[in-house]
GROMACS .gro file of C-alpha atoms in nm:
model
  422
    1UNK     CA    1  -1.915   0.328  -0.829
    2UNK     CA    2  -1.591   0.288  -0.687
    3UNK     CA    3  -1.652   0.053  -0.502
    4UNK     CA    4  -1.795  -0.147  -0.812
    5UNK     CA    5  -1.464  -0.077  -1.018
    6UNK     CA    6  -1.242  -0.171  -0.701
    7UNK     CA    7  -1.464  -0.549  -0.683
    8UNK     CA    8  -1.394  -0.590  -1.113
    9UNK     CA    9  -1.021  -0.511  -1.081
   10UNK     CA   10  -1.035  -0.804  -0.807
   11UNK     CA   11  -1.224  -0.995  -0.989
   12UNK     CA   12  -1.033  -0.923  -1.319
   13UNK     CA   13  -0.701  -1.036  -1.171
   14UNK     CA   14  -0.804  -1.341  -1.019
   15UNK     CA   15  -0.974  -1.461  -1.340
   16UNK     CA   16  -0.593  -1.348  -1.515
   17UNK     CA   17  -0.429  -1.515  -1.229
   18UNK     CA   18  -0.618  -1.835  -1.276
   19UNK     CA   19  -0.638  -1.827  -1.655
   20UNK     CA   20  -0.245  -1.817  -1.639
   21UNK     CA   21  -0.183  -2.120  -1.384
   22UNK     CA   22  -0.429  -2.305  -1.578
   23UNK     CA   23  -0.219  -2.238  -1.896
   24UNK     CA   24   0.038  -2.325  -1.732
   25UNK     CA   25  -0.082  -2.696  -1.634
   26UNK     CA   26  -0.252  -2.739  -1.904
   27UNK     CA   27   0.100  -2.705  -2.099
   28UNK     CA   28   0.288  -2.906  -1.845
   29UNK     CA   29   0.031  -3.210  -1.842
   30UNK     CA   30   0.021  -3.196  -2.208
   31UNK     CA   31   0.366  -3.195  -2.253
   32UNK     CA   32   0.400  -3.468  -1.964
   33UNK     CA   33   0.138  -3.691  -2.086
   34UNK     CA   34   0.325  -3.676  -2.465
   35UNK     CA   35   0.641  -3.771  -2.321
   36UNK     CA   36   0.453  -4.123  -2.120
   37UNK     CA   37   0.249  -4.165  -2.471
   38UNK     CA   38   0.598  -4.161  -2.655
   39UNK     CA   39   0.787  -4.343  -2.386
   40UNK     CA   40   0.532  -4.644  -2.428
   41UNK     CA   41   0.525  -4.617  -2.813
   42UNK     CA   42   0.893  -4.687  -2.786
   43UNK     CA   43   0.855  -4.976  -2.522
   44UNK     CA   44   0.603  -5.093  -2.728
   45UNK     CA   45   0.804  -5.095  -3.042
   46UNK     CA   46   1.105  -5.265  -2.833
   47UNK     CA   47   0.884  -5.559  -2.691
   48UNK     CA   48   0.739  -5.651  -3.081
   49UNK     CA   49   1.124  -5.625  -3.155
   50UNK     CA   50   1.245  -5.858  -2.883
   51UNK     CA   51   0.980  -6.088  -2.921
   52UNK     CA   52   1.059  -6.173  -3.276
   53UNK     CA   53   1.397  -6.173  -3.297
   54UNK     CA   54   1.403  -6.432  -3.013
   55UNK     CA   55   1.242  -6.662  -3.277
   56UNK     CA   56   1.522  -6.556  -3.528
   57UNK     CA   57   1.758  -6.891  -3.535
   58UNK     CA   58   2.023  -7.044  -3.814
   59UNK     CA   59   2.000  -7.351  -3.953
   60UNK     CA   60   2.223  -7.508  -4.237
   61UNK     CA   61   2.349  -7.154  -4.320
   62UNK     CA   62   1.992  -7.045  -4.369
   63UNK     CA   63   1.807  -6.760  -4.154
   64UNK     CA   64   1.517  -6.909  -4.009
   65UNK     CA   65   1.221  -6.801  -3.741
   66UNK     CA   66   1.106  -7.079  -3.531
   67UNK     CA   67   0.756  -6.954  -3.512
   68UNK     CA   68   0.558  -6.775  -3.770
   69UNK     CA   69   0.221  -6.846  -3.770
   70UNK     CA   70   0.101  -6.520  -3.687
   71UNK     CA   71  -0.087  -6.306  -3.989
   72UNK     CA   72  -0.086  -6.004  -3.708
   73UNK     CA   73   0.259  -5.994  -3.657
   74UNK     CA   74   0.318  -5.997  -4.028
   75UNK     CA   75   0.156  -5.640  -4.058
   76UNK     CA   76   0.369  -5.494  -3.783
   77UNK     CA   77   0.676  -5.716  -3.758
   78UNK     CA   78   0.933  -5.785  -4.069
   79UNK     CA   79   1.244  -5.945  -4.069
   80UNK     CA   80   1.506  -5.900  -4.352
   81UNK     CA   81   1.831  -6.135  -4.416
   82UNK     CA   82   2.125  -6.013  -4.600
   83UNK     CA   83   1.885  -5.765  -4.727
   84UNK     CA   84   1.620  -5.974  -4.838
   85UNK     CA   85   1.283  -5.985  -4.675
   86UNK     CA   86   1.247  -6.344  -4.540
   87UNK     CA   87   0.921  -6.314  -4.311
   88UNK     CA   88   0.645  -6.006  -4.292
   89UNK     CA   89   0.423  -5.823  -4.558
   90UNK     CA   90   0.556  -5.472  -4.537
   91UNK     CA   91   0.280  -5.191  -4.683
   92UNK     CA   92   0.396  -5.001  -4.961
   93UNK     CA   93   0.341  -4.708  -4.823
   94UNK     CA   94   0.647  -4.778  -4.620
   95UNK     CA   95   0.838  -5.001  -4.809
   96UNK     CA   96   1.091  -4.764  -4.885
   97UNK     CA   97   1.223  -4.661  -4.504
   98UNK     CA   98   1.189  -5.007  -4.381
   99UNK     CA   99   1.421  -5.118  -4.645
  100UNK     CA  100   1.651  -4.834  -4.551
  101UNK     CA  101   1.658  -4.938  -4.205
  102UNK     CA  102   1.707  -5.319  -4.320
  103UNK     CA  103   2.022  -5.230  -4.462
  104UNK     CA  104   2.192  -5.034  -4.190
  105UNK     CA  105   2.343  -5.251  -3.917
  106UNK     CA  106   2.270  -5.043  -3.618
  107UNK     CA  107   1.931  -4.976  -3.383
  108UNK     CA  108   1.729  -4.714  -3.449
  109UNK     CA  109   1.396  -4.545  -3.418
  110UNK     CA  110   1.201  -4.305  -3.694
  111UNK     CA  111   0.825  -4.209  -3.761
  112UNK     CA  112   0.710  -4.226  -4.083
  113UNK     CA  113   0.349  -4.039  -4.095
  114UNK     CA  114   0.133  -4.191  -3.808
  115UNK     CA  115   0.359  -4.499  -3.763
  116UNK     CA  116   0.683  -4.501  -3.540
  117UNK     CA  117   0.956  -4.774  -3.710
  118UNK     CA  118   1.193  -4.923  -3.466
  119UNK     CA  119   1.501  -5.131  -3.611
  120UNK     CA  120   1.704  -5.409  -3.406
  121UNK     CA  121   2.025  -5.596  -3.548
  122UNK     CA  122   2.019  -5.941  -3.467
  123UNK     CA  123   2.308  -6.134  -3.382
  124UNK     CA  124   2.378  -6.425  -3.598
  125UNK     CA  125   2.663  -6.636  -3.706
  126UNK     CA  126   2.759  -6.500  -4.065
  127UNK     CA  127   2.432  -6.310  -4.178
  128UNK     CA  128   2.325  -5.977  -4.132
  129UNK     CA  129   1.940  -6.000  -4.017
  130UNK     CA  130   1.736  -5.712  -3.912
  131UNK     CA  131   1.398  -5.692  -3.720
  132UNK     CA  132   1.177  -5.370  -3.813
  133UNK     CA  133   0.889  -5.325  -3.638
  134UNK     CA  134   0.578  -5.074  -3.648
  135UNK     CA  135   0.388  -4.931  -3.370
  136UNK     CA  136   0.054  -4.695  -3.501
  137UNK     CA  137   0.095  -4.352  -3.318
  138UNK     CA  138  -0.292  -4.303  -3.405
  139UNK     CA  139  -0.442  -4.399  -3.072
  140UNK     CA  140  -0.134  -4.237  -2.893
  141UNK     CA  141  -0.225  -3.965  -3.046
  142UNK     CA  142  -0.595  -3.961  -3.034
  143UNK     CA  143  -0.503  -3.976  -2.630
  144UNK     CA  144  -0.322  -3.609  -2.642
  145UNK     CA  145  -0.577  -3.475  -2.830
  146UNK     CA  146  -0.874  -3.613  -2.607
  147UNK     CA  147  -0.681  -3.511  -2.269
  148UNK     CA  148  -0.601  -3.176  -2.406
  149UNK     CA  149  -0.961  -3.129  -2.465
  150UNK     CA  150  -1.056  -3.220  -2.164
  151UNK     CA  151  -0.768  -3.012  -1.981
  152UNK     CA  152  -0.899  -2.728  -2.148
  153UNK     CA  153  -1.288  -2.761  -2.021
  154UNK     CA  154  -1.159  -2.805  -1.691
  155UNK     CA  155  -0.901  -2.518  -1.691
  156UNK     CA  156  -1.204  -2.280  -1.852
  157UNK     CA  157  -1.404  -2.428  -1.592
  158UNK     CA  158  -1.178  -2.367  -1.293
  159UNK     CA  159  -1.127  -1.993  -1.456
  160UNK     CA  160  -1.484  -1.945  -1.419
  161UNK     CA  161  -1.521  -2.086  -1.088
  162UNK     CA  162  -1.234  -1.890  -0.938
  163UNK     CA  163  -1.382  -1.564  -1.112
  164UNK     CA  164  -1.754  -1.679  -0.959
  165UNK     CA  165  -1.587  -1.738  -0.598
  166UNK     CA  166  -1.373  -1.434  -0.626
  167UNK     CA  167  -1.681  -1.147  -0.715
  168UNK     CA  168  -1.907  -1.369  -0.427
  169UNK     CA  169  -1.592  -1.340  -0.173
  170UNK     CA  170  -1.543  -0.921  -0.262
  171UNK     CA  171  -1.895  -0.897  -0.222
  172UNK     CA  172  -1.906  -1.010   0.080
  173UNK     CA  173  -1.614  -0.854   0.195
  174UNK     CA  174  -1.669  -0.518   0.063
  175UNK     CA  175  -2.032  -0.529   0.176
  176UNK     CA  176  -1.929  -0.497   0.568
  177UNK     CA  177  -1.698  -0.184   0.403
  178UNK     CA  178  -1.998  -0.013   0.225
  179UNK     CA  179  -2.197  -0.039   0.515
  180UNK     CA  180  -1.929   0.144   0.743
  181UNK     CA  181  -1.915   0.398   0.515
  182UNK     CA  182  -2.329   0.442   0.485
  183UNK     CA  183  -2.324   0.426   0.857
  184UNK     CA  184  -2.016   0.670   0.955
  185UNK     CA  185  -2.203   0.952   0.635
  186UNK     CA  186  -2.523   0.876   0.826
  187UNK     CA  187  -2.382   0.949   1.169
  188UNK     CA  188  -2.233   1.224   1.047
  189UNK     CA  189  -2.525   1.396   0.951
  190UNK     CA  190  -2.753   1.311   1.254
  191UNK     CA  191  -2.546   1.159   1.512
  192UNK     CA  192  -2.174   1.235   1.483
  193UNK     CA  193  -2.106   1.112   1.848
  194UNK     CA  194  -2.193   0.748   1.718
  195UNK     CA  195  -1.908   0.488   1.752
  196UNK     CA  196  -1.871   0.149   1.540
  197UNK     CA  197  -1.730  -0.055   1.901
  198UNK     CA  198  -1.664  -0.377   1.712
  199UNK     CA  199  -1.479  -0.444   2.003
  200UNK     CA  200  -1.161  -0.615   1.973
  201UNK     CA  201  -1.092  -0.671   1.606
  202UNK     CA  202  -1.053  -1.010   1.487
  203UNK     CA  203  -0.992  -0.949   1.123
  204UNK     CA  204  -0.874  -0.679   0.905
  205UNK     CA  205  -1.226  -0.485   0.866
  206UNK     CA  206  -1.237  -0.540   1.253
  207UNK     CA  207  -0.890  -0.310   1.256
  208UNK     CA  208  -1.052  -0.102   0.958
  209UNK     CA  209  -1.373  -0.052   1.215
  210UNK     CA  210  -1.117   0.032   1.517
  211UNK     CA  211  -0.886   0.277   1.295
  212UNK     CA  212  -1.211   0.470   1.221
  213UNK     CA  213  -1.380   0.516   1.544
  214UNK     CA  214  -1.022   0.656   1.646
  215UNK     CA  215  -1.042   0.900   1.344
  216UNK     CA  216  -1.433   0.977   1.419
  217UNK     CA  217  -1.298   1.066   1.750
  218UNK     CA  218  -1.010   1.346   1.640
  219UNK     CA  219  -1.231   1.468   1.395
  220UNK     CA  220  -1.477   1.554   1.687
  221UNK     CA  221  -1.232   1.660   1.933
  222UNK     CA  222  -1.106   1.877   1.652
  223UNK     CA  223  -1.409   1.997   1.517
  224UNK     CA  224  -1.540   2.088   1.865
  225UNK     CA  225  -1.174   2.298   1.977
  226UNK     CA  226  -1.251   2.467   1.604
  227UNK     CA  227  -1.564   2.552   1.728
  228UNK     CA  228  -1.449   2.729   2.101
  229UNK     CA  229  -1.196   2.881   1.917
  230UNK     CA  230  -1.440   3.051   1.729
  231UNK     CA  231  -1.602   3.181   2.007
  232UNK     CA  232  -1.300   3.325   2.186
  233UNK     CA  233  -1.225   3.463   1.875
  234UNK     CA  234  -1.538   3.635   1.866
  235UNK     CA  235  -1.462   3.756   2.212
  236UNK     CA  236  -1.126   3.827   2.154
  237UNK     CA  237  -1.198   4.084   1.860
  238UNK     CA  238  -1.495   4.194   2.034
  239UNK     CA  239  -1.334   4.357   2.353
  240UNK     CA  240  -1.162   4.630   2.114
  241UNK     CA  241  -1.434   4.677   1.895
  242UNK     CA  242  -1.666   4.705   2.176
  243UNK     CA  243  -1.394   4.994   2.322
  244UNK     CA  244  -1.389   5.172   1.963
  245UNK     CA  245  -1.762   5.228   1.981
  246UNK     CA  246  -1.844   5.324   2.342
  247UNK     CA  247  -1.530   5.589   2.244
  248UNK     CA  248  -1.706   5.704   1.893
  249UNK     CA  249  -2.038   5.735   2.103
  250UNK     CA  250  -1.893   5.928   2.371
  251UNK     CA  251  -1.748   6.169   2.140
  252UNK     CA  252  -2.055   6.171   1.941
  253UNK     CA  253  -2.304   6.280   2.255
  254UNK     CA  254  -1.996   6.482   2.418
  255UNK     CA  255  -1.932   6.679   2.056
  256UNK     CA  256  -1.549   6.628   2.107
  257UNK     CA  257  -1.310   6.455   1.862
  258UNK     CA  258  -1.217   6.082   1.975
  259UNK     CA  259  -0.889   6.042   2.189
  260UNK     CA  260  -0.639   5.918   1.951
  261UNK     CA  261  -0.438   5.743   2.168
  262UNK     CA  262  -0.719   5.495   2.264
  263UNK     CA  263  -0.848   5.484   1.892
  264UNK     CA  264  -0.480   5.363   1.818
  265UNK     CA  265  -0.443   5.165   2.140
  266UNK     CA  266  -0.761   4.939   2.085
  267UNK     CA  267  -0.660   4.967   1.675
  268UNK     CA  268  -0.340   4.812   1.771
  269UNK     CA  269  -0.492   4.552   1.966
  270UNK     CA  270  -0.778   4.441   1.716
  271UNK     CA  271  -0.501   4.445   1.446
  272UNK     CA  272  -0.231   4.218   1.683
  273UNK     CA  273  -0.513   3.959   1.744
  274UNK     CA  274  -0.596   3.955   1.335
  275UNK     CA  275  -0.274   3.922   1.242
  276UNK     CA  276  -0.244   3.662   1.529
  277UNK     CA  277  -0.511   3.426   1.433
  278UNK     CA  278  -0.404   3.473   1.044
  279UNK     CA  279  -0.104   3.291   1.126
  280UNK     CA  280  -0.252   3.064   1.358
  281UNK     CA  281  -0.418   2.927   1.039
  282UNK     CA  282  -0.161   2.988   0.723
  283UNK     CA  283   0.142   2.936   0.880
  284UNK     CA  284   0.360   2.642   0.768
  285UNK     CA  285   0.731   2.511   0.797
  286UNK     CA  286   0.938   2.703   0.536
  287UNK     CA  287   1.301   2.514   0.489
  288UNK     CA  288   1.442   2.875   0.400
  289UNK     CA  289   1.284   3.104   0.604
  290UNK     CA  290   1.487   3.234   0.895
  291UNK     CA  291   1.507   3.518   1.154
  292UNK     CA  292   1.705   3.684   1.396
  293UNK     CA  293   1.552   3.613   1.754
  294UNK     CA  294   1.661   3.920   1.957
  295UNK     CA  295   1.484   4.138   1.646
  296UNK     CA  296   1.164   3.943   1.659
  297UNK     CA  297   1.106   3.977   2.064
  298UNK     CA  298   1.108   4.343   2.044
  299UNK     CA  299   0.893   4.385   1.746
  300UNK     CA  300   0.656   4.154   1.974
  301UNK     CA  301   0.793   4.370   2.260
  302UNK     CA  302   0.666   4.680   2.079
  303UNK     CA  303   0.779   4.945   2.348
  304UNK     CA  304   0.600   4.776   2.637
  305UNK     CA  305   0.813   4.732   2.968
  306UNK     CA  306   0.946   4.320   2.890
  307UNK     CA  307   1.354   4.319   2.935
  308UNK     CA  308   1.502   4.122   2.693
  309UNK     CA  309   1.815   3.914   2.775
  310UNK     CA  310   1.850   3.735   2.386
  311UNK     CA  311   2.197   3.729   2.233
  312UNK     CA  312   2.260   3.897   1.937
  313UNK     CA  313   2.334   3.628   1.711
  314UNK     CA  314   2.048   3.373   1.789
  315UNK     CA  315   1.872   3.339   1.466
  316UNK     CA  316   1.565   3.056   1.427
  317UNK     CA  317   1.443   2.863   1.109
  318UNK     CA  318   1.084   3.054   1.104
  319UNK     CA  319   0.998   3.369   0.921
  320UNK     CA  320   1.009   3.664   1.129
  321UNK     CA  321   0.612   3.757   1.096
  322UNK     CA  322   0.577   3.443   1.248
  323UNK     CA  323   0.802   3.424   1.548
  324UNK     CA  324   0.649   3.780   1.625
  325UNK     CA  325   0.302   3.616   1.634
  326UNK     CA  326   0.416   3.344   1.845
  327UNK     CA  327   0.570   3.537   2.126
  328UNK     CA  328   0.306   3.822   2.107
  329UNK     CA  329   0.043   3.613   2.283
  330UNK     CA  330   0.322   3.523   2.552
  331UNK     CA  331   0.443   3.861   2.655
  332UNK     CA  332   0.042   3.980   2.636
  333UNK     CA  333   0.003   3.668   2.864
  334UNK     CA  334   0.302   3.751   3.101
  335UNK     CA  335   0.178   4.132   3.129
  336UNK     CA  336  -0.152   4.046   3.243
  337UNK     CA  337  -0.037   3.809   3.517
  338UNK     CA  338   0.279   3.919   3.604
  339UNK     CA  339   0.347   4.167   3.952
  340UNK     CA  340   0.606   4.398   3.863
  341UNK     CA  341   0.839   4.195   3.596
  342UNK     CA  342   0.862   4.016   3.308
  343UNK     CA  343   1.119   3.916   3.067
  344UNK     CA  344   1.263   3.700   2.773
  345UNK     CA  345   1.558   3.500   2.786
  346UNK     CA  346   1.685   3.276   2.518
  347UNK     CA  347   1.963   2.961   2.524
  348UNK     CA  348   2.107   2.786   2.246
  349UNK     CA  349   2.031   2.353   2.251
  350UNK     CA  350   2.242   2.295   1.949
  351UNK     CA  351   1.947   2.232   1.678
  352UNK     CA  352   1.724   2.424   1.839
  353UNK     CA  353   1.690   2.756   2.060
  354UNK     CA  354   1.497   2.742   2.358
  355UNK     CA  355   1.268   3.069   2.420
  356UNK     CA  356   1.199   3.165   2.801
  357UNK     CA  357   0.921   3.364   2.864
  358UNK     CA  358   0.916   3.438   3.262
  359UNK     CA  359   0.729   3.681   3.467
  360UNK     CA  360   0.688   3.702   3.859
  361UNK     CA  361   0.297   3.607   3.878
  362UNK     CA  362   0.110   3.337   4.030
  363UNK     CA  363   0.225   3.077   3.774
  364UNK     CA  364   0.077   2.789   3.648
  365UNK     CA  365  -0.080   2.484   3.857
  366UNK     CA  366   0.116   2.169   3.792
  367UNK     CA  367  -0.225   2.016   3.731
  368UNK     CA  368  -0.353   2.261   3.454
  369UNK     CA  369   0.012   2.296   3.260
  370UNK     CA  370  -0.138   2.121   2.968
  371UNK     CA  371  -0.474   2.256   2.964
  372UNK     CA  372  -0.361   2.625   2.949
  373UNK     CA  373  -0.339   2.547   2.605
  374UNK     CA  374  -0.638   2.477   2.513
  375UNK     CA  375  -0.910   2.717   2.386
  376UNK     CA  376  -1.112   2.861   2.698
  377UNK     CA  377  -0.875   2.800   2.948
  378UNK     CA  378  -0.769   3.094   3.095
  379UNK     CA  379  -0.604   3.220   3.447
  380UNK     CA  380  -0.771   3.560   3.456
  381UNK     CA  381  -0.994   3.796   3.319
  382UNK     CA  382  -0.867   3.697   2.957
  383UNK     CA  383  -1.075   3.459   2.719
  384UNK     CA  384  -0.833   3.191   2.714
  385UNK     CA  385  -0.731   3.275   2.339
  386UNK     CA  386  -0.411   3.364   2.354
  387UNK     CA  387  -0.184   3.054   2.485
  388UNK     CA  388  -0.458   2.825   2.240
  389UNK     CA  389  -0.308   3.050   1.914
  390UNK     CA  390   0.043   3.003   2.059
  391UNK     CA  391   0.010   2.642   2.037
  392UNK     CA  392  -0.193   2.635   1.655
  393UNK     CA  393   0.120   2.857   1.580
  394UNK     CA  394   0.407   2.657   1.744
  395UNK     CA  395   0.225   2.302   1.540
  396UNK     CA  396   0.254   2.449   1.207
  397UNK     CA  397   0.573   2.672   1.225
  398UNK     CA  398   0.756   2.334   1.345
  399UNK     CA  399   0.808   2.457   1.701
  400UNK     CA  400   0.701   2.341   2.052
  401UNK     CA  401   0.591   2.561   2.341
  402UNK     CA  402   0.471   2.425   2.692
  403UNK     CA  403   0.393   2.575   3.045
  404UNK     CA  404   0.593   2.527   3.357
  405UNK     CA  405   0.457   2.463   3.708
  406UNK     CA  406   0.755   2.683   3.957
  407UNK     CA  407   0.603   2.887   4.117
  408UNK     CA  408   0.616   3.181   3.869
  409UNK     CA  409   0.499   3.271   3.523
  410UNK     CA  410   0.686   3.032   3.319
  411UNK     CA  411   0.633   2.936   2.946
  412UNK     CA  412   0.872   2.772   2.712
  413UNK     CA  413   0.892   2.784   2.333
  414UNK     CA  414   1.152   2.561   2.137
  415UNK     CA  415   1.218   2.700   1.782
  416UNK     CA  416   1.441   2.524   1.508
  417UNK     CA  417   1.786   2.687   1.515
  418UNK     CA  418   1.912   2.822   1.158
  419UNK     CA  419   2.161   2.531   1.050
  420UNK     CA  420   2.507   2.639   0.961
  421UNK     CA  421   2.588   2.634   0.597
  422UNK     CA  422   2.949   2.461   0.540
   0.00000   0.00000   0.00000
């Protein structure tokens, strides 16, 4: 359907497009081919003039025309003397305005219904003669009105055409698209691995074809890191659960009450990886949020041995729930490799702070630092959840964490400083 409605607006604004240039020429030639039709009227009605009054002479004080043997010319042609008609049959119907222009002594042009009156002075000694011809506008006219009919056929003919080309051309054209489409749902349902490899595109639908493979592609990769995050999830929220029963059965067979400090322990846990994975998934750049950093590393902290070398004033642009949850999985991280040691330091870049988190472990291998982000990657007897949270975390909140290969525990987190207000 929308598809349909996308082809008719096409369609709609060619026809409009075409309908208005066709206007358009059709007013131009019309207005062109007047002016010719007038221009020759006029040369017309200047040749009958100069033609006759070459035959106007004088002769013994008399006006005379040399040659007048022409009944034609008589209709069209008159020629008046001191006011008085001396050769010509003027019609009645025009008697009036021919003798108007007879007795004015200057040249001049006017139309008088469908006939166009020219008037010439003619230079002779002592009389004042006039030549007045007429020129019939009918077939001049007849002309416009036949070429404007047929400019008009042609221009609704050329609309049509356009309109027929333009709905054959967006068929066409939006055929390949509709196809896509019906192929990408189909592969999507039975073989989402499926790639359209039009191979190097030559036209636009080509880069169309190219721009969705790419997009099939992320969706994929996404859909399948969604899908092993799930699973560590699973695992990750397991491990305490899985600690909470075998403790509830033991006291259950034993008949003793439950040790509360491993009820609370694996409580903690469970409720550190929720709370975790919540953010992982709501948390979003907030302009006005804002924290201070030395406050938010020991909440993460929470009592466990982690020295903490973060000045007092460092404050970052991220609400304090969520800086928590992106250093907890860091310092878990660092506890679980780490010897003897591990600590937080923190340094100021200008618009940003720059988050240390260090410990005196193994480290990471220069060739896995950017894998140990991804979901079920892990350096030990952890699930490989943890670091793949960080970085969900660090992506929304408008922060950037990576790994360092030295030799020691080394992960770095770059937060947006708070901006001073002036």
């Amino acid at each position: 359907m929308a598809v349909t409605g996308f082809r008719k607006r096409v369609v709609a604004l060619t026809v409009l497009i075409a309908t208005t240039v066709v206007a358009i020429l059709v007013v131009v030639s019309h207005v062109l081919l007047s002016g010719v039709t007038d221009t020759d009227a006029h040369d017309l009605a200047h040749t009958r003039a100069e033609a006759v009054a070459a035959n106007v002479t004088s002769e013994g004080g008399r006006v005379l025309l040399t040659e007048n043997g022409s009944e034609a010319m008589d209709e069209v042609a008159w020629v008046y003397a001191d006011g008085q008609l001396i050769d010509g049959d003027v019609p009645p119907s025009v008697v009036a305005r021919v003798e108007e222009l007879a007795d004015s002594r200057r040249s001049q042009t006017i139309t008088v219904g469908d006939y166009l009156l020219y008037a010439k002075p003619v230079a002779t000694d002592g009389h004042h003669v006039m030549v007045i011809v007429r020129v019939d506008l009918t077939p001049y006219e007849s002309s416009e009105r036949h070429s404007l009919t047929l400019s008009l056929i042609l221009g609704g003919l050329a609309v049509l055409l356009a309109g027929g080309v333009a709905h054959l051309v967006v068929h066409r054209a939006l055929r390949v698209v509709h196809e896509m489409a019906a192929l990408a749902d189909d592969w999507g349902h039975h073989e989402p691995g499926r790639r359209f490899n039009l191979g190097a595109p030559r036209d636009e639908f080509g880069e169309l074809g190219q721009t969705l493979d790419r997009l099939l592609e992320r969706v994929e990769t996404a859909l399948a890191d969604e899908r092993r995050l799930t699973e560590e999830i699973a695992h990750e929220l397991r491990t305490p659960l899985t600690v909470l029963r075998g403790e509830a059965q033991l006291a259950q067979l034993s008949g003793e009450p439950v040790a509360p400090n491993a009820v609370l322990s694996e409580v903690g846990r469970l409720d550190t990886a929720i709370t975790t994975i919540l953010h992982a998934g709501r948390a979003r750049t907030d302009d006005g949020a804002r924290c201070g950093l030395r406050s938010a590393a020991r909440q993460a902290i929470s009592g466990r041995a982690i020295e903490v070398a973060i000045p007092a004033t460092a404050e970052v642009a991220v609400a304090l729930d969520v800086a928590v949850s992106l250093l907890s999985p860091l310092l878990e991280n660092g506890l679980r490799h780490a010897r003897s040691r591990v600590w937080v330091t923190a340094r100021n870049e200008g618009e940003t702070i720059v988050v240390d988190v260090l410990d005196d472990g193994p480290g990471f291998d220069l060739a896995d630092v950017d894998r140990v982000f991804e979901a079920g990657v892990s350096g030990g007897d952890g699930h490989g959840l943890g670091l793949a949270v960080v970085r969900r975390i660090a992506a929304s909140a408008g922060a950037k964490v990576r790994a360092i290969a030295e030799g020691r525990g080394h992960v770095e987190v770059t937060l947006p400083a708070v901006r001073a207000t002036t």
